[in-house]
Coordinates of C-alpha atoms in Angstrom, one line a residue:
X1 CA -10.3 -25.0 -7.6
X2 CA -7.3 -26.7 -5.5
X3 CA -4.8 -24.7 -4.8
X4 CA -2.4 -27.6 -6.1
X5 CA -4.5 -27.1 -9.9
X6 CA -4.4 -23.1 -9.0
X7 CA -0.3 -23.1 -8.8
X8 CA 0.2 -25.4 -11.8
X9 CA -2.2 -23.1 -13.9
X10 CA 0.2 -19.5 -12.7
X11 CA 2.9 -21.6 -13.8
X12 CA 2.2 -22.4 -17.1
X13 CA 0.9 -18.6 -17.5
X14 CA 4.3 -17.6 -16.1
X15 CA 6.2 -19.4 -18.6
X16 CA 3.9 -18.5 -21.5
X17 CA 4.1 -14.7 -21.0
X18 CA 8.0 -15.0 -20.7
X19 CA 8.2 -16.7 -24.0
X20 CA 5.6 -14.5 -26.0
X21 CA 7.3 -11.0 -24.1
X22 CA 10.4 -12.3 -26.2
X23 CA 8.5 -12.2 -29.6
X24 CA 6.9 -8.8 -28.8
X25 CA 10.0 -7.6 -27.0
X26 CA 13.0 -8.8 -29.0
X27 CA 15.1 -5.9 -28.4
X28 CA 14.3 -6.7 -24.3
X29 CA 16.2 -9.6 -23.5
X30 CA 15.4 -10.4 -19.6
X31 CA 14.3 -13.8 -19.1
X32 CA 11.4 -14.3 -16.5
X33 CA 13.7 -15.4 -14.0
X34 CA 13.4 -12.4 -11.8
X35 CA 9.7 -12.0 -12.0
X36 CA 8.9 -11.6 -7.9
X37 CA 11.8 -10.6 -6.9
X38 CA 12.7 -7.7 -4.8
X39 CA 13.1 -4.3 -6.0
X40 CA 14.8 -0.6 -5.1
X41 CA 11.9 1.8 -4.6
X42 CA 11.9 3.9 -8.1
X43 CA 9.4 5.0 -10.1
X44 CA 10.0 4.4 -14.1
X45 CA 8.6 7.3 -15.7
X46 CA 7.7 8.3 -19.4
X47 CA 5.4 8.4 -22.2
X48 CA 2.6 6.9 -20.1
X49 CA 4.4 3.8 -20.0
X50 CA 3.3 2.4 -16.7
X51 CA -0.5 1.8 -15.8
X52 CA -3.0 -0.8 -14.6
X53 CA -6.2 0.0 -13.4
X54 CA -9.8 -1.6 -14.0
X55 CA -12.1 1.4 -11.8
X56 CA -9.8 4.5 -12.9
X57 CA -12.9 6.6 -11.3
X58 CA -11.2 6.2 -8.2
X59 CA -8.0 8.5 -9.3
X60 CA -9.7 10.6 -12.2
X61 CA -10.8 13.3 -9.0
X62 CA -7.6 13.1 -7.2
X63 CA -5.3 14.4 -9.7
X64 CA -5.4 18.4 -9.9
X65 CA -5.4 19.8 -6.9
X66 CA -2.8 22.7 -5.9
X67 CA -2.8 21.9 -2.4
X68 CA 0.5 21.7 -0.7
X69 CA 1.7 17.7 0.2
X70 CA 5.2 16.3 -0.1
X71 CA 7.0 16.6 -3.5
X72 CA 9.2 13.7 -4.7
X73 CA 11.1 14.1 -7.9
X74 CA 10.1 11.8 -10.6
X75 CA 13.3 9.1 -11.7
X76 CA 13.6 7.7 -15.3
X77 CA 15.9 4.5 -15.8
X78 CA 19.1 5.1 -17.4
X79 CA 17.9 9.0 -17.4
X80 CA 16.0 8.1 -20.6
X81 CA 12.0 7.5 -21.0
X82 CA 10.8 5.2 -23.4
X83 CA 8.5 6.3 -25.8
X84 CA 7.6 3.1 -27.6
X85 CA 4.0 0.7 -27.0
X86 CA 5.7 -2.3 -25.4
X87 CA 4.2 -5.4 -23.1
X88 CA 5.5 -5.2 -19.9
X89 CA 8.2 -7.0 -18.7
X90 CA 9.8 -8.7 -15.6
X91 CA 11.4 -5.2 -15.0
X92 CA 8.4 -3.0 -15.1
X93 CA 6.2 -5.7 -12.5
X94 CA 8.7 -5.4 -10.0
X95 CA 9.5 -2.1 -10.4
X96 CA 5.3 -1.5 -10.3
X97 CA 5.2 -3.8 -7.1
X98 CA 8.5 -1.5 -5.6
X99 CA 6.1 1.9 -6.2
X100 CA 3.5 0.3 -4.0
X101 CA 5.3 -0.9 -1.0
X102 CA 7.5 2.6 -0.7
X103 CA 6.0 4.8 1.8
X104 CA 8.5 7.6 1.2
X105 CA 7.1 11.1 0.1
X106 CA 3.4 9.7 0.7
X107 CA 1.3 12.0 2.6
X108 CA -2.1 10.1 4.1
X109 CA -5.1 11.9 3.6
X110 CA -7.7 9.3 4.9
X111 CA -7.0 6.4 7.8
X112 CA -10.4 4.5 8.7
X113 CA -12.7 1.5 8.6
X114 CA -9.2 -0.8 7.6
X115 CA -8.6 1.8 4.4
X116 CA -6.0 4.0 4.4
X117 CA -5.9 6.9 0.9
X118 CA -2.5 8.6 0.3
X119 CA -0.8 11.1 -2.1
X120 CA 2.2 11.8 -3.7
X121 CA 2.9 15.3 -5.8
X122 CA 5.5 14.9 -8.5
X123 CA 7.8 17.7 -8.1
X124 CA 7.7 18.2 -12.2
X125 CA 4.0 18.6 -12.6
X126 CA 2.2 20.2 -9.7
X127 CA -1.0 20.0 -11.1
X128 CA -1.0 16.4 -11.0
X129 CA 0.1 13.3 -9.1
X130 CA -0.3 9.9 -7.8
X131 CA -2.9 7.8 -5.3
X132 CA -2.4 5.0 -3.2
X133 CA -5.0 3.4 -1.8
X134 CA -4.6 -0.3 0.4
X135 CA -7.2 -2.4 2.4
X136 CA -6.6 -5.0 4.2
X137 CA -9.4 -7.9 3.3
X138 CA -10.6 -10.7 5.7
X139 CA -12.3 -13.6 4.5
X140 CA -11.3 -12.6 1.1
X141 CA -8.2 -15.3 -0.3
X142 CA -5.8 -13.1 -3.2
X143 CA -6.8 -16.0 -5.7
X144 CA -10.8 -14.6 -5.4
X145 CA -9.6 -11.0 -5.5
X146 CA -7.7 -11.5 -8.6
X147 CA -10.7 -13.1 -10.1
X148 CA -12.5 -10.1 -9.3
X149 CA -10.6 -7.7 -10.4
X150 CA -10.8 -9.7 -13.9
X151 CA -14.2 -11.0 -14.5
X152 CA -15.9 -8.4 -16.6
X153 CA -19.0 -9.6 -16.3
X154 CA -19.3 -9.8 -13.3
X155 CA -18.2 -5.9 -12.9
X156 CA -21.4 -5.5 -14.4
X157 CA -23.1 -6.8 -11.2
X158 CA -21.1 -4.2 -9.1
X159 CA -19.1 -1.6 -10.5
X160 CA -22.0 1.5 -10.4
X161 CA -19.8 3.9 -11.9
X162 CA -19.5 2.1 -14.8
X163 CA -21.0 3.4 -18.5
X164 CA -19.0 0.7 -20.9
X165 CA -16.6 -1.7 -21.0
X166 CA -15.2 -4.0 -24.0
X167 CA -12.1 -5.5 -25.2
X168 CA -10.4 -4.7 -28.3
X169 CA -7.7 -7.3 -28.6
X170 CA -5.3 -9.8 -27.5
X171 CA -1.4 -9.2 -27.5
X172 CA -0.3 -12.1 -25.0
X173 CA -1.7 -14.7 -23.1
X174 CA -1.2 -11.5 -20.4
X175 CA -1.2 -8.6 -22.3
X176 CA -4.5 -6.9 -23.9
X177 CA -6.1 -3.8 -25.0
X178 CA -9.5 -2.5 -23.6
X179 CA -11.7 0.3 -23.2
X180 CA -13.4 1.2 -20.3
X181 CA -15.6 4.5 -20.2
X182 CA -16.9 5.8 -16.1
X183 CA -19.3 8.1 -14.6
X184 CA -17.6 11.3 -12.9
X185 CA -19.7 13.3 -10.0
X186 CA -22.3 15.4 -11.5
X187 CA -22.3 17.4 -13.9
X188 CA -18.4 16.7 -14.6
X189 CA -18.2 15.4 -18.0
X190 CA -18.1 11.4 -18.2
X191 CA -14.5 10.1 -19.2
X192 CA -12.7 7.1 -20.7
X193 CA -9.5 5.7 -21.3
X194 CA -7.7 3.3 -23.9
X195 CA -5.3 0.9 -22.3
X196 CA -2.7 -1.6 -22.4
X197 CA -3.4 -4.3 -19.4
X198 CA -1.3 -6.9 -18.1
X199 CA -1.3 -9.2 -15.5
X200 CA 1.2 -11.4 -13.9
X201 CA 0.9 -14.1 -10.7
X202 CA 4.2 -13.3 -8.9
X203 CA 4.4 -16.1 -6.4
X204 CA 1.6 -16.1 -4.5
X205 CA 0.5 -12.6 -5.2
X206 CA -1.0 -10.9 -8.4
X207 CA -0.4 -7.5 -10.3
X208 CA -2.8 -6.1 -12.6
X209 CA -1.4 -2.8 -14.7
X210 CA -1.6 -0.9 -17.4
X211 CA -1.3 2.5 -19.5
X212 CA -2.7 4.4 -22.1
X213 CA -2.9 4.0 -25.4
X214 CA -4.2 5.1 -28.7
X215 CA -6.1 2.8 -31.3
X216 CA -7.3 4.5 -34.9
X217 CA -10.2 2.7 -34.6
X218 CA -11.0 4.1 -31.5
X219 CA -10.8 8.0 -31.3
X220 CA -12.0 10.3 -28.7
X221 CA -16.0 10.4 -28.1
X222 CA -17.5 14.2 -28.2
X223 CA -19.8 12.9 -25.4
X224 CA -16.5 11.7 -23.3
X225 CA -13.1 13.0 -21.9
X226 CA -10.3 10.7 -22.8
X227 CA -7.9 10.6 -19.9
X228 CA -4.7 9.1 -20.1
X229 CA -3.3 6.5 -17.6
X230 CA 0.0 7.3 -17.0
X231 CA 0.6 4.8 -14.4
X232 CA -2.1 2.5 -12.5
X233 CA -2.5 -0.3 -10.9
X234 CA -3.1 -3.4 -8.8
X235 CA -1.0 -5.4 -6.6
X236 CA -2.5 -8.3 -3.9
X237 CA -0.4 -9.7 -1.8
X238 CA -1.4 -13.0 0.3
X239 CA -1.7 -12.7 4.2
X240 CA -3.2 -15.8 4.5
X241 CA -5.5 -18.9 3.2
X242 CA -8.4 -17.0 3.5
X243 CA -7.0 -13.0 3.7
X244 CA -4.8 -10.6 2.0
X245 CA -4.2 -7.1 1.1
X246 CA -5.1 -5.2 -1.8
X247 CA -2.5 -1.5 -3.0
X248 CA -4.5 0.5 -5.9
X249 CA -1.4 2.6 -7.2
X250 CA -2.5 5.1 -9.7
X251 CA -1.4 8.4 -11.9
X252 CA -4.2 9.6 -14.0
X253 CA -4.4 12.6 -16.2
X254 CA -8.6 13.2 -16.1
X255 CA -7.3 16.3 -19.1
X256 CA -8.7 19.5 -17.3
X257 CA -9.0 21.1 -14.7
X258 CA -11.3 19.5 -11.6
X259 CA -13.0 21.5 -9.1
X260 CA -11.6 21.2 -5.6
X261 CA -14.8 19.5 -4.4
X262 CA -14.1 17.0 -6.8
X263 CA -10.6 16.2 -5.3
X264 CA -11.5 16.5 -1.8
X265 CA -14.3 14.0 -2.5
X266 CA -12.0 11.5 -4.4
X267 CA -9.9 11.0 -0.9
X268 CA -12.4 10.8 1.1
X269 CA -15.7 9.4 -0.3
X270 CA -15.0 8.6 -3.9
X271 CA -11.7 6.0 -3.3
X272 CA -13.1 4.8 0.4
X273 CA -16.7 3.9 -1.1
X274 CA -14.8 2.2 -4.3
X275 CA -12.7 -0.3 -1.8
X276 CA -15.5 -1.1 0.8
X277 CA -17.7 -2.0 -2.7
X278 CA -14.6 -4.1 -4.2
X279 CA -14.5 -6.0 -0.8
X280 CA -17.7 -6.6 -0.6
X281 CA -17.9 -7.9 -4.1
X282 CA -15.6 -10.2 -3.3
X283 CA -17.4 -12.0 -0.7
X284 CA -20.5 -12.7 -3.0
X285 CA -18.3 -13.7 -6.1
X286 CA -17.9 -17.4 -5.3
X287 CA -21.7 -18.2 -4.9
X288 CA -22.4 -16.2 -8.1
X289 CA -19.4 -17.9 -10.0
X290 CA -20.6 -20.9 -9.2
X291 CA -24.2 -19.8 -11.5
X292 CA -22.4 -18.0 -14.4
X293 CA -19.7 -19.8 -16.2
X294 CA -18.0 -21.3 -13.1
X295 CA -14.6 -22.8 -15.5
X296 CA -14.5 -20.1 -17.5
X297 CA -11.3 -17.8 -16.2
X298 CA -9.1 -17.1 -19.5
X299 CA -7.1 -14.7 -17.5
X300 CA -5.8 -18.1 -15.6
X301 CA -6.4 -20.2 -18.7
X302 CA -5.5 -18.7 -21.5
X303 CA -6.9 -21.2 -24.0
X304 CA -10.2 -20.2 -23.0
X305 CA -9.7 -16.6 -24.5
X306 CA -12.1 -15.8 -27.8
X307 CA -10.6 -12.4 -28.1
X308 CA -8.8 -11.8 -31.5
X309 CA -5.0 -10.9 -31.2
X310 CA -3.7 -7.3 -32.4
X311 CA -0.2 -6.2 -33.2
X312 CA 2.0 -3.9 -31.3
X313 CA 2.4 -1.6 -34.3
X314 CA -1.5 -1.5 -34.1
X315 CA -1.0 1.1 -31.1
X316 CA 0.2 4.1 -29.6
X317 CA 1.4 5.7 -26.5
X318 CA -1.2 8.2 -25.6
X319 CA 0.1 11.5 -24.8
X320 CA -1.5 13.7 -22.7
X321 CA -0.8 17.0 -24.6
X322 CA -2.6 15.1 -27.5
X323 CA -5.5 16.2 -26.1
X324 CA -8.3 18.7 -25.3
X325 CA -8.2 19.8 -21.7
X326 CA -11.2 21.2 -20.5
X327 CA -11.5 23.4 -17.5
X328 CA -14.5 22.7 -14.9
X329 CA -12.6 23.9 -12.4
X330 CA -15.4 26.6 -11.6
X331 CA -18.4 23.7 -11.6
X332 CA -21.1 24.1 -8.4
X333 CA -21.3 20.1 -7.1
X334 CA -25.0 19.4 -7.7
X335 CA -27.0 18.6 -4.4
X336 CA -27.7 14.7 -4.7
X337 CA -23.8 14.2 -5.5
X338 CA -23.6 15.2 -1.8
X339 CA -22.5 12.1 0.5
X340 CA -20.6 11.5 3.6
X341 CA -17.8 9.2 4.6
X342 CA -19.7 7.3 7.2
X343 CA -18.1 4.0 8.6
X344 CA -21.0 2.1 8.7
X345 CA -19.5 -0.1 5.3
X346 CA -16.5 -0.6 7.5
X347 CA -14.6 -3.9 5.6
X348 CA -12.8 -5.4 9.1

């Protein structure tokens, strides 16, 4: 792909999505106009609204732990949290892409091998609260990363933690509705999540977000935890040609209570070994797109999408109380879950 042919296809997808958020959105009337455009550093909060991540395994361990880090009071717009499913709009991209460049009230827990894992405690729920995780990734372009992050079937090829992973419909040319069900450290109970994805190319960076939500076709598995994304997601920002940096933002409700093994492990093994595996993943993903399917990319080319479409009043939001919560707080970590942080996978 040119990069001429690569701009062209973001722009058509930019003006699509702002014409189909209208139909979904009526009552929403920002045009697209300020999509990439700076934003003050707040955090939209409510009814699970915000989200986006494709390996929530990376957050699930991270999110109970009553240690004592900086506490940042959580900020609603207009004082009012909306409650509603909704596709994402101009607003909530750059309000997403303000959450991950703020480094106020972020406490770093883990600084090596060109990785760096931080939290943030909300100040209304102690019990639970956000990660940030960012690497910096040479010889890796944003355009490759985004396809990546995207390709499910070539997640098969390198995301371990993996159990299942299928789409359940179409909202947008950017908007969709997924499942995605991961391995937690043994003997934690698996879990999965519904969710509401979106993506957007915002000049010459990407996000990739979404949130949970809840499909009557899709209940909760008795062999599974359903979690609930409350926010998550990706933003890659270009450095250069051939480099660029990649922020995994998430808030994840894993619904019980985690052993503090499990959350010291999640800083710093479980999100460390995630990134170094993403990165390398991306170097090998050109050769092997080149053998499966190399044209076929319908998150850049919509028209290339078999996936049925779904309406909004289909869904949702997920609440978190809507759920059991399970308490595994007092689980022993079994002996070949043991690992070390070693920076022999260094990604620079």
């Amino acid at each position: 792909e040119t990069h001429t042919h690569r701009d062209t296809e973001r722009a058509k997808l930019h003006s699509k999505a702002a014409q189909e958020l209208h139909l979904h959105n009526p009552s929403e009337s920002k045009a697209s106009a300020s999509f990439g455009q700076p934003a003050v550093c707040i955090y939209r909060a409510g009814g699970g609204r915000k989200g986006g991540s494709l390996i929530p395994d990376i957050a699930a361990g991270a999110l109970t732990s009553q240690q004592e880090l900086p506490q940042v009071q959580q900020q609603t717009e207009g004082g009012m949290a909306k409650d509603s499913v909704q596709v994402p709009d101009d607003l909530d991209f750059t309000s997403f892409r303000a959450e991950c460049s703020c480094e106020s009230g972020w406490f770093v827990k883990y600084n090596k091998s060109g990785i760096t894992v931080s939290i943030q405690m909300m100040e209304e729920d102690k019990e639970r609260h956000k990660i940030k995780c960012r690497m910096v990734c040479k010889d890796v372009s944003s355009d490759i990363l985004y396809d990546v992050l995207h390709d499910a079937e070539y997640r098969k090829k390198w995301d371990e933690n993996m159990i299942e992973t299928f789409d359940i419909g179409k909202l947008t040319v950017n908007a969709d509705v997924g499942y995605y069900a991961w391995r937690c450290p043994n003997p934690l109970k698996n879990r999965d999540v519904i969710t509401l994805r979106s993506w957007l190319p915002m000049g010459k960076d990407y996000i990739i977000m979404n949130y949970s939500v809840k499909h009557s076709k899709y209940p909760p598995k008795k062999e599974r935890v359903r979690a609930v994304s409350i926010q998550t997601g990706y933003l890659i920002e270009t450095n250069s040609a051939n480099s660029c940096t990649l922020t995994y933002l998430a808030q994840v409700d894993p619904k019980g209570s985690l052993p503090k093994w499990v959350v010291n492990q999640s800083w710093h093994i479980l999100a460390p070994k995630a990134m170094k595996k993403m990165y390398k993943a991306c170097l090998k993903y050109p050769e092997w797109k080149q053998q499966h399917n190399p044209c076929f990319k319908p998150w850049l080319h919509p028209e290339q999408s078999l996936l049925g479409s779904i309406q909004l009043s289909e869904l949702s939001i997920q609440h978190a109380d809507s759920l059991e919560n399970i308490d595994e707080s007092g689980i022993l970590e079994a002996k070949d879950e043991k690992a070390d942080a070693s920076d022999e996978d260094s990604v620079n």
